[in-house]
Amino acid sequence: MALFEAHHLHKRFADQVVLEDITLSFEENQISGIMGPNGAGKTTCFNVLTGRFKPDRGQVRFDGQDITGLPPRKIAGKGIARSFQMMNLFDEYTALENIVLALPEVRARGFSVLHDLSNDSGAQDRGAQVLARIGLAGREHALASDLSYGQRRALEIGIALAAEPRMLFLDEPTSGLGMDATAILAELIGEIRKSVSIVIIEHDMRFLFDLADTIAVIHWGQVIAQGGPDELRDNEWVRASNLGALA
Amino acid sequence: MALQTLRSWFTAPMLFSFLIFGTMPLWIDAVGLYQYLGLEVMIWIIFALAVNMLLGYTGLPSFGHGAFLGIGAYAFGLTQFNVAANLWLSLFGAVAVTAALGAVVALLISHRRGIYFALMTIACAQIFYFIASKWTDVTGGEDGLLNIKRLPVDLGLAEISIQSNFSLYYLCFAAYVVIVVLLWRLVHSPFGKVLSAIKQNDSRVAFLGYNVWLYKFLIFTLSCGISGLAGALFAMAQEGAYINIMSLQWSGIAILIVLIGGGFISFWGPVLGVVFYFLARDILGAYTETWLLWFGLIFVVMVMFKPEGLAGIWRDGRVLLGRKPAPQPDSSANPSIAGGD
Amino acid sequence: MTSQPLLHVDQVHKTYSRGVFNKQVTFDLQADFTIHEPGIVGVMGPNGSGKTTLFELITGSNNPTAGQVLVCGQDIHQVRSDQRDRLAIHYHQSYQVRHFRKRRPNFMLQPSHTDYPMVHLFDEPQFNTQDGYIGFMLDFFRRLRDEGRLVVLCVHPNEPFHLQIMQEICERYIFVQHGRLSLAPTYDGLLANPDVTAYLGDLVGGQAA
């Protein structure tokens, strides 16, 4: 049994069918990729997997438990974190405050009213460690809105990472990044994979084929192909495309 | 470390406000104003701080909060008439009843946000207004609840009369000190940080595993409780509870005060806003009957050119004068992060 | 049920007309064919020839003027509209819309006999040689066929590789023009039709060269 499984997910918005029938599974300690052309239903699939939308049919299981339709906070509580394609930072907070709020120890004390978060050196230190890990050491007290685009992307992942999830979902992490920033990001993901299972939805195939252990191709709301990067490349049309040229 | 703890409870602007408001009755007559104005200012500051917990800190526009001020006033009067003429008991009654009714409203609206939240608060406020105006046996309807007493402050050993505006002011000031200290702690606690995060991005907060609904519910209930306290003090100041403070107009003025003061960027915004409003009322009001029109124009200009309000002007002024930037209270937490290392 | 043909388009007519008293027929589609076995069928034809209308008739989102469409022996227009997509699905270029014109409420109609659609109609999927998705899409069509389903692939060829795809993957062909269908069992048979060569024009020559 895989750590995360989705069975026959179906989702529609009024007349428009976005997910026809999606069955996927993601193994522990792997990087799993989801790719597909624009409008194929990738993002909706991601939102259903992470609890933002409830599927009309089908089931989502994590670690053997049925988590279909649970609200986001409960899914987060099970050890699933996600980043967002459209960045979702707390812009009025510093980079450090963004991270600290996501720490499990702070979440556990989320209803404390007398404890002073800014004087909690334990939480501050742990937040700083996460920032150092994502390459933002020295930017602790910069407002999130003052960070560069690449730094904001990194912080977006840092927030998800700070929650110490068992499974991390990354929604198009390279979107808007240049070549250099993408390379740095690939290095970062290569590093964090040691401690967390990762699912990446991605447009940039090169990025995905380099990192992922298995990839699912989604189109028309279905999984049209699935396998390891080498398996997927083993196709005449794929070899003839830009993707084939990468091999 | 003890100093550190003390510093996180009390800050310079806070002590400064205690100094100003603590001495106000001693000099207010000398500057050409009057004691009752000080009383009104103090009560409205408490109310505006409560409104700003929702609007400025959690991003929840409660456009019907005047209803809770009124409920507090009625509950204070009814407790002293029907239960016991004891100040503490009546204050407790006012806070408890208002918080309980606030909790009922919060149950209905905590899953809303933005304009839907605002509309729901208006609708609930109108319901309370309607009930207060029709349930004349209890509220006195349009006449109001008359002869509410300024009950003596019973300290066990001594009893202090608060019949004069001067002495009632100091009761309100004491309430102000307690509320300010507690709210200041609250907004810098994990709870307060989550509230502000909800304002900035509520869906992210949910994905971090926080129960956004429950946070909204709790802060709305707390805000209503504090509004109830302000209402009780107002009932004593006016020696009666009247329905007009429950009208949408007064709820609107409360929002206006918070915005003009700069509640979005500063803890002290509502305080500045209340002082500005009452000074404008008395000073502009001395020259023209249509002072509210001029006040409205000031508001419009403010929204166009300085949406951060008076607190924003204050902050810019300090930067212009070359002081170190942003000693405004919200970010004064940052140096203390460094201090904690 | 397996003895039933996968798709039987039985004397289907669809007529669009204009005017109330003096009716003028503006478009008329006639189709009558049967496909027994799973497979991949290529459909070609100029814009406005009736390809999309044909697909709509097969999926039950558009009602025929006469005739019936049987999918696995079941008349799709007699099936509950919320279950018609368990018989046949119409894939638009990239998104999917399920919209059915209802003449009768669902409770008066039959449930579908299958859970997963048996007929998949792909309406001009976007093929792009650069991104490599073609390979995955063609493998998907083959997988559907191998699982016993019928794939109908509609392409409006404007690049030589479109014909290459059709030739590679399709087992039989339907050419639609002016509302009339001509069936061809092989690619060569398709090209033997002068209407087809006229429609394809340079593309065929280009491919030969």
PDB file of N, CA and C in Angstrom, chain C residues 74-108:
ATOM      1  N   GLN C  74     -27.568  -0.074 -26.057  1.00  0.00           N
ATOM      2  CA  GLN C  74     -28.484   0.777 -25.307  1.00  0.00           C
ATOM      3  C   GLN C  74     -28.693   2.098 -26.058  1.00  0.00           C
ATOM      4  N   ASP C  75     -29.953   2.478 -26.247  1.00  0.00           N
ATOM      5  CA  ASP C  75     -30.235   3.752 -26.920  1.00  0.00           C
ATOM      6  C   ASP C  75     -29.834   4.888 -25.990  1.00  0.00           C
ATOM      7  N   ILE C  76     -28.801   5.622 -26.374  1.00  0.00           N
ATOM      8  CA  ILE C  76     -28.227   6.595 -25.438  1.00  0.00           C
ATOM      9  C   ILE C  76     -29.206   7.718 -25.109  1.00  0.00           C
ATOM     10  N   HIS C  77     -30.132   7.979 -26.013  1.00  0.00           N
ATOM     11  CA  HIS C  77     -31.083   9.055 -25.741  1.00  0.00           C
ATOM     12  C   HIS C  77     -32.180   8.632 -24.769  1.00  0.00           C
ATOM     13  N   GLN C  78     -32.193   7.342 -24.421  1.00  0.00           N
ATOM     14  CA  GLN C  78     -33.144   6.863 -23.416  1.00  0.00           C
ATOM     15  C   GLN C  78     -32.479   6.666 -22.056  1.00  0.00           C
ATOM     16  N   VAL C  79     -31.202   7.061 -21.972  1.00  0.00           N
ATOM     17  CA  VAL C  79     -30.460   6.865 -20.727  1.00  0.00           C
ATOM     18  C   VAL C  79     -30.484   8.161 -19.930  1.00  0.00           C
ATOM     19  N   ARG C  80     -30.529   8.031 -18.606  1.00  0.00           N
ATOM     20  CA  ARG C  80     -30.494   9.214 -17.717  1.00  0.00           C
ATOM     21  C   ARG C  80     -29.350  10.124 -18.160  1.00  0.00           C
ATOM     22  N   SER C  81     -29.637  11.420 -18.224  1.00  0.00           N
ATOM     23  CA  SER C  81     -28.620  12.320 -18.775  1.00  0.00           C
ATOM     24  C   SER C  81     -27.389  12.361 -17.880  1.00  0.00           C
ATOM     25  N   ASP C  82     -27.576  12.124 -16.563  1.00  0.00           N
ATOM     26  CA  ASP C  82     -26.399  12.161 -15.701  1.00  0.00           C
ATOM     27  C   ASP C  82     -25.587  10.876 -15.782  1.00  0.00           C
ATOM     28  N   GLN C  83     -26.088   9.903 -16.582  1.00  0.00           N
ATOM     29  CA  GLN C  83     -25.311   8.665 -16.699  1.00  0.00           C
ATOM     30  C   GLN C  83     -24.883   8.385 -18.136  1.00  0.00           C
ATOM     31  N   ARG C  84     -25.201   9.337 -19.055  1.00  0.00           N
ATOM     32  CA  ARG C  84     -24.838   9.096 -20.453  1.00  0.00           C
ATOM     33  C   ARG C  84     -23.321   9.060 -20.629  1.00  0.00           C
ATOM     34  N   ASP C  85     -22.619   9.804 -19.732  1.00  0.00           N
ATOM     35  CA  ASP C  85     -21.165   9.789 -19.878  1.00  0.00           C
ATOM     36  C   ASP C  85     -20.555   8.472 -19.402  1.00  0.00           C
ATOM     37  N   ARG C  86     -21.391   7.553 -18.952  1.00  0.00           N
ATOM     38  CA  ARG C  86     -20.857   6.217 -18.670  1.00  0.00           C
ATOM     39  C   ARG C  86     -20.907   5.336 -19.914  1.00  0.00           C
ATOM     40  N   LEU C  87     -21.532   5.855 -20.964  1.00  0.00           N
ATOM     41  CA  LEU C  87     -21.568   5.115 -22.226  1.00  0.00           C
ATOM     42  C   LEU C  87     -20.602   5.732 -23.231  1.00  0.00           C
ATOM     43  N   ALA C  88     -20.708   7.053 -23.388  1.00  0.00           N
ATOM     44  CA  ALA C  88     -19.869   7.719 -24.387  1.00  0.00           C
ATOM     45  C   ALA C  88     -19.453   9.083 -23.864  1.00  0.00           C
ATOM     46  N   ILE C  89     -18.211   9.448 -24.095  1.00  0.00           N
ATOM     47  CA  ILE C  89     -17.753  10.782 -23.690  1.00  0.00           C
ATOM     48  C   ILE C  89     -17.214  11.534 -24.887  1.00  0.00           C
ATOM     49  N   HIS C  90     -17.535  12.797 -24.918  1.00  0.00           N
ATOM     50  CA  HIS C  90     -17.069  13.709 -25.952  1.00  0.00           C
ATOM     51  C   HIS C  90     -15.992  14.602 -25.348  1.00  0.00           C
ATOM     52  N   TYR C  91     -14.767  14.438 -25.788  1.00  0.00           N
ATOM     53  CA  TYR C  91     -13.672  15.280 -25.283  1.00  0.00           C
ATOM     54  C   TYR C  91     -13.481  16.441 -26.239  1.00  0.00           C
ATOM     55  N   HIS C  92     -13.667  17.640 -25.756  1.00  0.00           N
ATOM     56  CA  HIS C  92     -13.379  18.801 -26.587  1.00  0.00           C
ATOM     57  C   HIS C  92     -11.872  19.003 -26.583  1.00  0.00           C
ATOM     58  N   GLN C  93     -11.413  20.057 -27.246  1.00  0.00           N
ATOM     59  CA  GLN C  93      -9.975  20.191 -27.464  1.00  0.00           C
ATOM     60  C   GLN C  93      -9.158  19.913 -26.207  1.00  0.00           C
ATOM     61  N   SER C  94      -9.506  20.627 -25.128  1.00  0.00           N
ATOM     62  CA  SER C  94      -8.776  20.289 -23.911  1.00  0.00           C
ATOM     63  C   SER C  94      -9.722  20.155 -22.727  1.00  0.00           C
ATOM     64  N   TYR C  95     -10.785  20.939 -22.711  1.00  0.00           N
ATOM     65  CA  TYR C  95     -11.716  20.871 -21.585  1.00  0.00           C
ATOM     66  C   TYR C  95     -12.857  19.915 -21.933  1.00  0.00           C
ATOM     67  N   GLN C  96     -13.670  19.651 -20.979  1.00  0.00           N
ATOM     68  CA  GLN C  96     -14.821  18.782 -21.234  1.00  0.00           C
ATOM     69  C   GLN C  96     -16.078  19.420 -20.695  1.00  0.00           C
ATOM     70  N   VAL C  97     -17.115  19.427 -21.517  1.00  0.00           N
ATOM     71  CA  VAL C  97     -18.386  19.954 -21.048  1.00  0.00           C
ATOM     72  C   VAL C  97     -19.431  18.861 -21.213  1.00  0.00           C
ATOM     73  N   ARG C  98     -20.226  18.697 -20.187  1.00  0.00           N
ATOM     74  CA  ARG C  98     -21.353  17.761 -20.315  1.00  0.00           C
ATOM     75  C   ARG C  98     -22.605  18.595 -20.226  1.00  0.00           C
ATOM     76  N   HIS C  99     -23.260  18.750 -21.343  1.00  0.00           N
ATOM     77  CA  HIS C  99     -24.504  19.498 -21.302  1.00  0.00           C
ATOM     78  C   HIS C  99     -25.528  18.716 -22.109  1.00  0.00           C
ATOM     79  N   PHE C 100     -26.644  18.436 -21.500  1.00  0.00           N
ATOM     80  CA  PHE C 100     -27.640  17.625 -22.187  1.00  0.00           C
ATOM     81  C   PHE C 100     -28.949  18.396 -22.291  1.00  0.00           C
ATOM     82  N   ARG C 101     -29.532  18.345 -23.487  1.00  0.00           N
ATOM     83  CA  ARG C 101     -30.864  18.951 -23.619  1.00  0.00           C
ATOM     84  C   ARG C 101     -31.865  17.926 -23.147  1.00  0.00           C
ATOM     85  N   LYS C 102     -32.607  18.286 -22.130  1.00  0.00           N
ATOM     86  CA  LYS C 102     -33.504  17.291 -21.540  1.00  0.00           C
ATOM     87  C   LYS C 102     -34.886  17.404 -22.148  1.00  0.00           C
ATOM     88  N   ARG C 103     -35.400  16.292 -22.568  1.00  0.00           N
ATOM     89  CA  ARG C 103     -36.793  16.271 -22.989  1.00  0.00           C
ATOM     90  C   ARG C 103     -37.656  15.615 -21.931  1.00  0.00           C
ATOM     91  N   ARG C 104     -37.030  14.727 -21.177  1.00  0.00           N
ATOM     92  CA  ARG C 104     -37.762  14.066 -20.106  1.00  0.00           C
ATOM     93  C   ARG C 104     -36.904  14.037 -18.857  1.00  0.00           C
ATOM     94  N   PRO C 105     -37.544  14.075 -17.680  1.00  0.00           N
ATOM     95  CA  PRO C 105     -36.724  14.039 -16.465  1.00  0.00           C
ATOM     96  C   PRO C 105     -36.032  12.689 -16.304  1.00  0.00           C
ATOM     97  N   ASN C 106     -34.945  12.699 -15.537  1.00  0.00           N
ATOM     98  CA  ASN C 106     -34.114  11.509 -15.416  1.00  0.00           C
ATOM     99  C   ASN C 106     -34.846  10.284 -14.888  1.00  0.00           C
ATOM    100  N   PHE C 107     -35.819  10.508 -13.992  1.00  0.00           N
ATOM    101  CA  PHE C 107     -36.441   9.321 -13.394  1.00  0.00           C
ATOM    102  C   PHE C 107     -37.271   8.529 -14.403  1.00  0.00           C
ATOM    103  N   MET C 108     -37.572   9.162 -15.544  1.00  0.00           N
ATOM    104  CA  MET C 108     -38.307   8.436 -16.570  1.00  0.00           C
ATOM    105  C   MET C 108     -37.369   7.720 -17.535  1.00  0.00           C
TER     106      MET C 108
END
